[in-house]
Coordinates of N, CA and C in Angstrom, one line a residue:
X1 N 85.5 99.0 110.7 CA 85.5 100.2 109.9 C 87.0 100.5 109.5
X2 N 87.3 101.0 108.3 CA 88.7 101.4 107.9 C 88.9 102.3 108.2
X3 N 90.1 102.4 108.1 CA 90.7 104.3 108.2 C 90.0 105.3 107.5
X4 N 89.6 104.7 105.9 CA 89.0 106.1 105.2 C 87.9 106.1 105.8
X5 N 87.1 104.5 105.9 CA 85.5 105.5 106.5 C 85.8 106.3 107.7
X6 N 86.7 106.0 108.7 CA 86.3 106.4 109.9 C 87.0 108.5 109.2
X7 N 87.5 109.0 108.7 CA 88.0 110.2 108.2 C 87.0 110.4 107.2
X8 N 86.1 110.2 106.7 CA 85.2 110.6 105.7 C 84.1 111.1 106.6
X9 N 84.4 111.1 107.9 CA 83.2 111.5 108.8 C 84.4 113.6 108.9
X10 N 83.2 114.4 109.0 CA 83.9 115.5 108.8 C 84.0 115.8 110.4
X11 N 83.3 115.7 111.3 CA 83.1 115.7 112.5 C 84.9 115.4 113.2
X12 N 85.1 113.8 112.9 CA 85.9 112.9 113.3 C 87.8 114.0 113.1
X13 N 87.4 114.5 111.6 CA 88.3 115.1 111.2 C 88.8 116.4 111.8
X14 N 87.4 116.9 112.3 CA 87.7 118.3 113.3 C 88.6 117.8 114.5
X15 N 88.0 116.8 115.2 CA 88.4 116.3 116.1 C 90.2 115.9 116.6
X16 N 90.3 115.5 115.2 CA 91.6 115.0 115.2 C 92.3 116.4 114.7
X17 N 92.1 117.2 114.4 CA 92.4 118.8 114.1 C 92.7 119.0 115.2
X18 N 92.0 118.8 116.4 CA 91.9 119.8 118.0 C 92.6 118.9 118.7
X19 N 92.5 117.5 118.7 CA 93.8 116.7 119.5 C 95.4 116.9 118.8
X20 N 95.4 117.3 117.4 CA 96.4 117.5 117.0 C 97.5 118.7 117.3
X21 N 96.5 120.0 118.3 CA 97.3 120.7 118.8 C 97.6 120.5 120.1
X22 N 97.3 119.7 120.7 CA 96.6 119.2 122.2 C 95.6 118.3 122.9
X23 N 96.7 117.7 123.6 CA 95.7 116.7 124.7 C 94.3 117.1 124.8
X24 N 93.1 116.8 125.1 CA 92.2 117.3 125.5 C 90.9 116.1 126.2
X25 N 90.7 117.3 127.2 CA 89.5 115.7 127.8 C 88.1 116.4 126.7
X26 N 86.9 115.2 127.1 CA 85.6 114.9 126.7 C 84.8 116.8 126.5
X27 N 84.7 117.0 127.6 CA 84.2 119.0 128.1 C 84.5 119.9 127.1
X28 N 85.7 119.9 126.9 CA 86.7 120.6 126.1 C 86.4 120.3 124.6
X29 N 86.4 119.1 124.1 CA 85.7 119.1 122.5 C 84.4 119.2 122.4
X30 N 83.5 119.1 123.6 CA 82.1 119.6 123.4 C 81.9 120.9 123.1
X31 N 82.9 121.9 123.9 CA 82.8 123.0 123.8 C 83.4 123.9 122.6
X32 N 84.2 123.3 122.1 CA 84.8 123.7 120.7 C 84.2 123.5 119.4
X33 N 83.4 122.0 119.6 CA 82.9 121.8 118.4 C 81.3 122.2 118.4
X34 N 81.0 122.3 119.8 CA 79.7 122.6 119.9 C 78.9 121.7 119.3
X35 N 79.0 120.4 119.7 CA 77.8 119.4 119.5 C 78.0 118.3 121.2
X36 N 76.9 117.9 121.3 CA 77.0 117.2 122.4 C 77.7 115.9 122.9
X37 N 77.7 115.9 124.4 CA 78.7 115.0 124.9 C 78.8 113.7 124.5
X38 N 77.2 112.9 124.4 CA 77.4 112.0 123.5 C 77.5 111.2 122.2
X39 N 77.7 112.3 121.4 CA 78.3 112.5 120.0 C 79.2 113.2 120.1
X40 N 80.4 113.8 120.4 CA 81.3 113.4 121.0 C 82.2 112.0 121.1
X41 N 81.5 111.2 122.2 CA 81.9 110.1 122.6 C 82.0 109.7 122.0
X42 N 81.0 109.2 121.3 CA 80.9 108.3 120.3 C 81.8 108.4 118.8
X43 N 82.1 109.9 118.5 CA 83.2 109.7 117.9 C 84.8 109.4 118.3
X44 N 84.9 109.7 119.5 CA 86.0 109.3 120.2 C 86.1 107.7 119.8
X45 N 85.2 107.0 120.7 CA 85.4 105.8 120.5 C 85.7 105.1 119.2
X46 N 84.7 105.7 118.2 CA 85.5 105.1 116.6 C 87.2 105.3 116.4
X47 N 87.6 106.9 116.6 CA 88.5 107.0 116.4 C 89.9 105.7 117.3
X48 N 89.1 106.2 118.6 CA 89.8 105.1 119.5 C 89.6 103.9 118.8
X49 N 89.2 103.1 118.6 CA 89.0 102.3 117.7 C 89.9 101.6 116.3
X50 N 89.5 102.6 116.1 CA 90.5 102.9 114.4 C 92.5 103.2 114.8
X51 N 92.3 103.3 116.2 CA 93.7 103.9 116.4 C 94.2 104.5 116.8
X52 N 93.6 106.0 116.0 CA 94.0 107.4 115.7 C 93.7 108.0 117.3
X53 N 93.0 107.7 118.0 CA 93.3 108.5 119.3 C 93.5 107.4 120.5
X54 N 94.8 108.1 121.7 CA 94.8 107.3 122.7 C 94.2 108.1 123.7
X55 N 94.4 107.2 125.0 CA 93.3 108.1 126.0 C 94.1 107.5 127.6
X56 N 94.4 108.9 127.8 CA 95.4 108.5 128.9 C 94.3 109.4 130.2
X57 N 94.4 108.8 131.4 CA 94.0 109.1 132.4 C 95.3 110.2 133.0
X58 N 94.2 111.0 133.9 CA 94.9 112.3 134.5 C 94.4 112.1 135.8
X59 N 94.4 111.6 136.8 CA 93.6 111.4 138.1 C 92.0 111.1 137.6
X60 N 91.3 111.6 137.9 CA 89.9 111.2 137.5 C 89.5 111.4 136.0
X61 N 90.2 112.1 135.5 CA 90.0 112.8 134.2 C 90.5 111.6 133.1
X62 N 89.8 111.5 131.8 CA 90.7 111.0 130.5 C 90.6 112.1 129.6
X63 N 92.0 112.0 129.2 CA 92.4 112.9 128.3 C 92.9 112.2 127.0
X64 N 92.1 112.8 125.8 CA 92.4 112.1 124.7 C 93.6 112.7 123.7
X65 N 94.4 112.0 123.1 CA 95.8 112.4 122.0 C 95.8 112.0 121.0
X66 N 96.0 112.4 119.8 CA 96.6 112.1 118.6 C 97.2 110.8 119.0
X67 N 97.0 109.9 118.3 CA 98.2 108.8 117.8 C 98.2 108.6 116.1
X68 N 99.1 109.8 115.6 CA 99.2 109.8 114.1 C 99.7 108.6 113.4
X69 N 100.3 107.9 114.2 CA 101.1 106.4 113.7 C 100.4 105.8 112.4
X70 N 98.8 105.5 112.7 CA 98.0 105.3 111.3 C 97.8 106.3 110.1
X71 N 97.9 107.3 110.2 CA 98.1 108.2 109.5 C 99.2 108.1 108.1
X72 N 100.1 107.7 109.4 CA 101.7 107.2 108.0 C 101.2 106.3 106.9
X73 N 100.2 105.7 107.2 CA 99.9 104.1 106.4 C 99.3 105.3 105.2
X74 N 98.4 106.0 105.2 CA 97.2 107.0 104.7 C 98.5 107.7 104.1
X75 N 99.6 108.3 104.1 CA 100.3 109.7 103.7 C 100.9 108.6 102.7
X76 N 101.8 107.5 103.3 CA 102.1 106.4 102.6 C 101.1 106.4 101.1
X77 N 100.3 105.6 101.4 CA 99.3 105.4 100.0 C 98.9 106.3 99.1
X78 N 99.0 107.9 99.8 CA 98.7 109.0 99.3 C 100.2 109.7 98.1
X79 N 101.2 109.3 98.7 CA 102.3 109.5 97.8 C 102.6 109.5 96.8
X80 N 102.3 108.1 96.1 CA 102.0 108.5 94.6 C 101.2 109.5 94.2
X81 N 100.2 109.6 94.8 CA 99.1 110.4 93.8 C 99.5 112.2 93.7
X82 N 100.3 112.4 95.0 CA 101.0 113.4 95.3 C 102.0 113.3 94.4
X83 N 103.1 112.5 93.6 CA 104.0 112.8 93.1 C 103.4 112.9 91.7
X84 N 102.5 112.0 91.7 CA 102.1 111.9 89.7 C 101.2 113.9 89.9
X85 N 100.6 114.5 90.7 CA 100.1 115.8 90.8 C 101.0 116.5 90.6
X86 N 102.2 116.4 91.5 CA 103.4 117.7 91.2 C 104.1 117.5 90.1
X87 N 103.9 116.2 89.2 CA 104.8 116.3 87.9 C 103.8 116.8 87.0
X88 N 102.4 116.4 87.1 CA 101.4 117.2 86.7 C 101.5 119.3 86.4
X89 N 101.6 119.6 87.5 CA 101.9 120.8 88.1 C 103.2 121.4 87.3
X90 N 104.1 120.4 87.6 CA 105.4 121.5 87.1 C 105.5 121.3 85.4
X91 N 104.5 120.5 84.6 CA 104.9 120.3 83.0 C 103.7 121.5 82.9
X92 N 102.4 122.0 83.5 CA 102.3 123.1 83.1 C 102.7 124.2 83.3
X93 N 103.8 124.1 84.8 CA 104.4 125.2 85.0 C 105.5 125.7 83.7
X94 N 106.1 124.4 83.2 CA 107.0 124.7 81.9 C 106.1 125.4 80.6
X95 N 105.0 124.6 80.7 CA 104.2 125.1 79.6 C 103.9 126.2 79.6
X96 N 103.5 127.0 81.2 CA 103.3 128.8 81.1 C 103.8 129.3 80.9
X97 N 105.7 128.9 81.3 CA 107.0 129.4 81.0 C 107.6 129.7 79.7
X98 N 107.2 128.6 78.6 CA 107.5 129.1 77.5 C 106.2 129.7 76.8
X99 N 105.4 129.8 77.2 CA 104.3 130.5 76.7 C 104.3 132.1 77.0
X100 N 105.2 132.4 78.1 CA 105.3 133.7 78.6 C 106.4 134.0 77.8
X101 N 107.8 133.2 77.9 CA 109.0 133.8 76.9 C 108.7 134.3 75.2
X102 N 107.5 132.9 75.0 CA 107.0 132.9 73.1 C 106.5 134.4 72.9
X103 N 105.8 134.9 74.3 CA 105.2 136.1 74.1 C 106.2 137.7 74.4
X104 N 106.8 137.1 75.1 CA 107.9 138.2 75.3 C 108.5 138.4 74.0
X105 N 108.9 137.5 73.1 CA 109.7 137.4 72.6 C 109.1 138.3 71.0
X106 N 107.7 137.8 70.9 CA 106.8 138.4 70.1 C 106.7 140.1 70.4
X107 N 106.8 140.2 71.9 CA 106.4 142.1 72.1 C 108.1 142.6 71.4
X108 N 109.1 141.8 71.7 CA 110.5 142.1 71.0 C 110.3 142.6 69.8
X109 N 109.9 141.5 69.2 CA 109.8 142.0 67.7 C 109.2 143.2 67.5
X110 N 107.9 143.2 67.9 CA 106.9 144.8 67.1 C 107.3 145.8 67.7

């Protein structure tokens, strides 16, 4: 599974929302997301999988983390589309700009 499938899951994405403020074991994202332990797991393990989370032992406990490292590849790829949008963005920002002056300039007159 790729990166986008495994993030096209909306579940997966909460998930990585709630590791991203904090470590957390298995209990803890049951109770936040309010679906059960073994769905849950099971998206753990994709993510684990895919990467995106590591899973460090605490004495008896595993506690799962963000590993954003994959992510870079995703923001990477995403960058053009992000730059051709804000050139997008700022030629209509010029366009409202003189659209607002053309009109100022009109209330001048009358």
């Amino acid at each position: 599974m790729n990166i986008f499938e495994v993030l096209a899951e909306p579940t997966r994405r909460q998930i990585l929302d709630l590791l991203r403020e904090d470590s957390r074991m298995v209990g803890e994202l049951v109770d936040l997301l309010g679906i059960t332990q073994p769905n849950v797991s099971k998206h753990l393990r994709v993510l684990r999988e895919a990467g995106l989370v590591d899973v460090r032992r605490d004495a008896q406990w595993r506690k799962y983390e963000l590993n954003s490292e994959p992510l870079a590849e995703v923001d990477a790829w995403l960058e053009p589309y992000r730059q051709s949008m804000e050139a997008r963005f700022n030629r209509l920002d010029n366009l409202l700009k003189e659209l607002q002056q053309d009109e100022e300039q009109d209330d001048d007159k009358t």
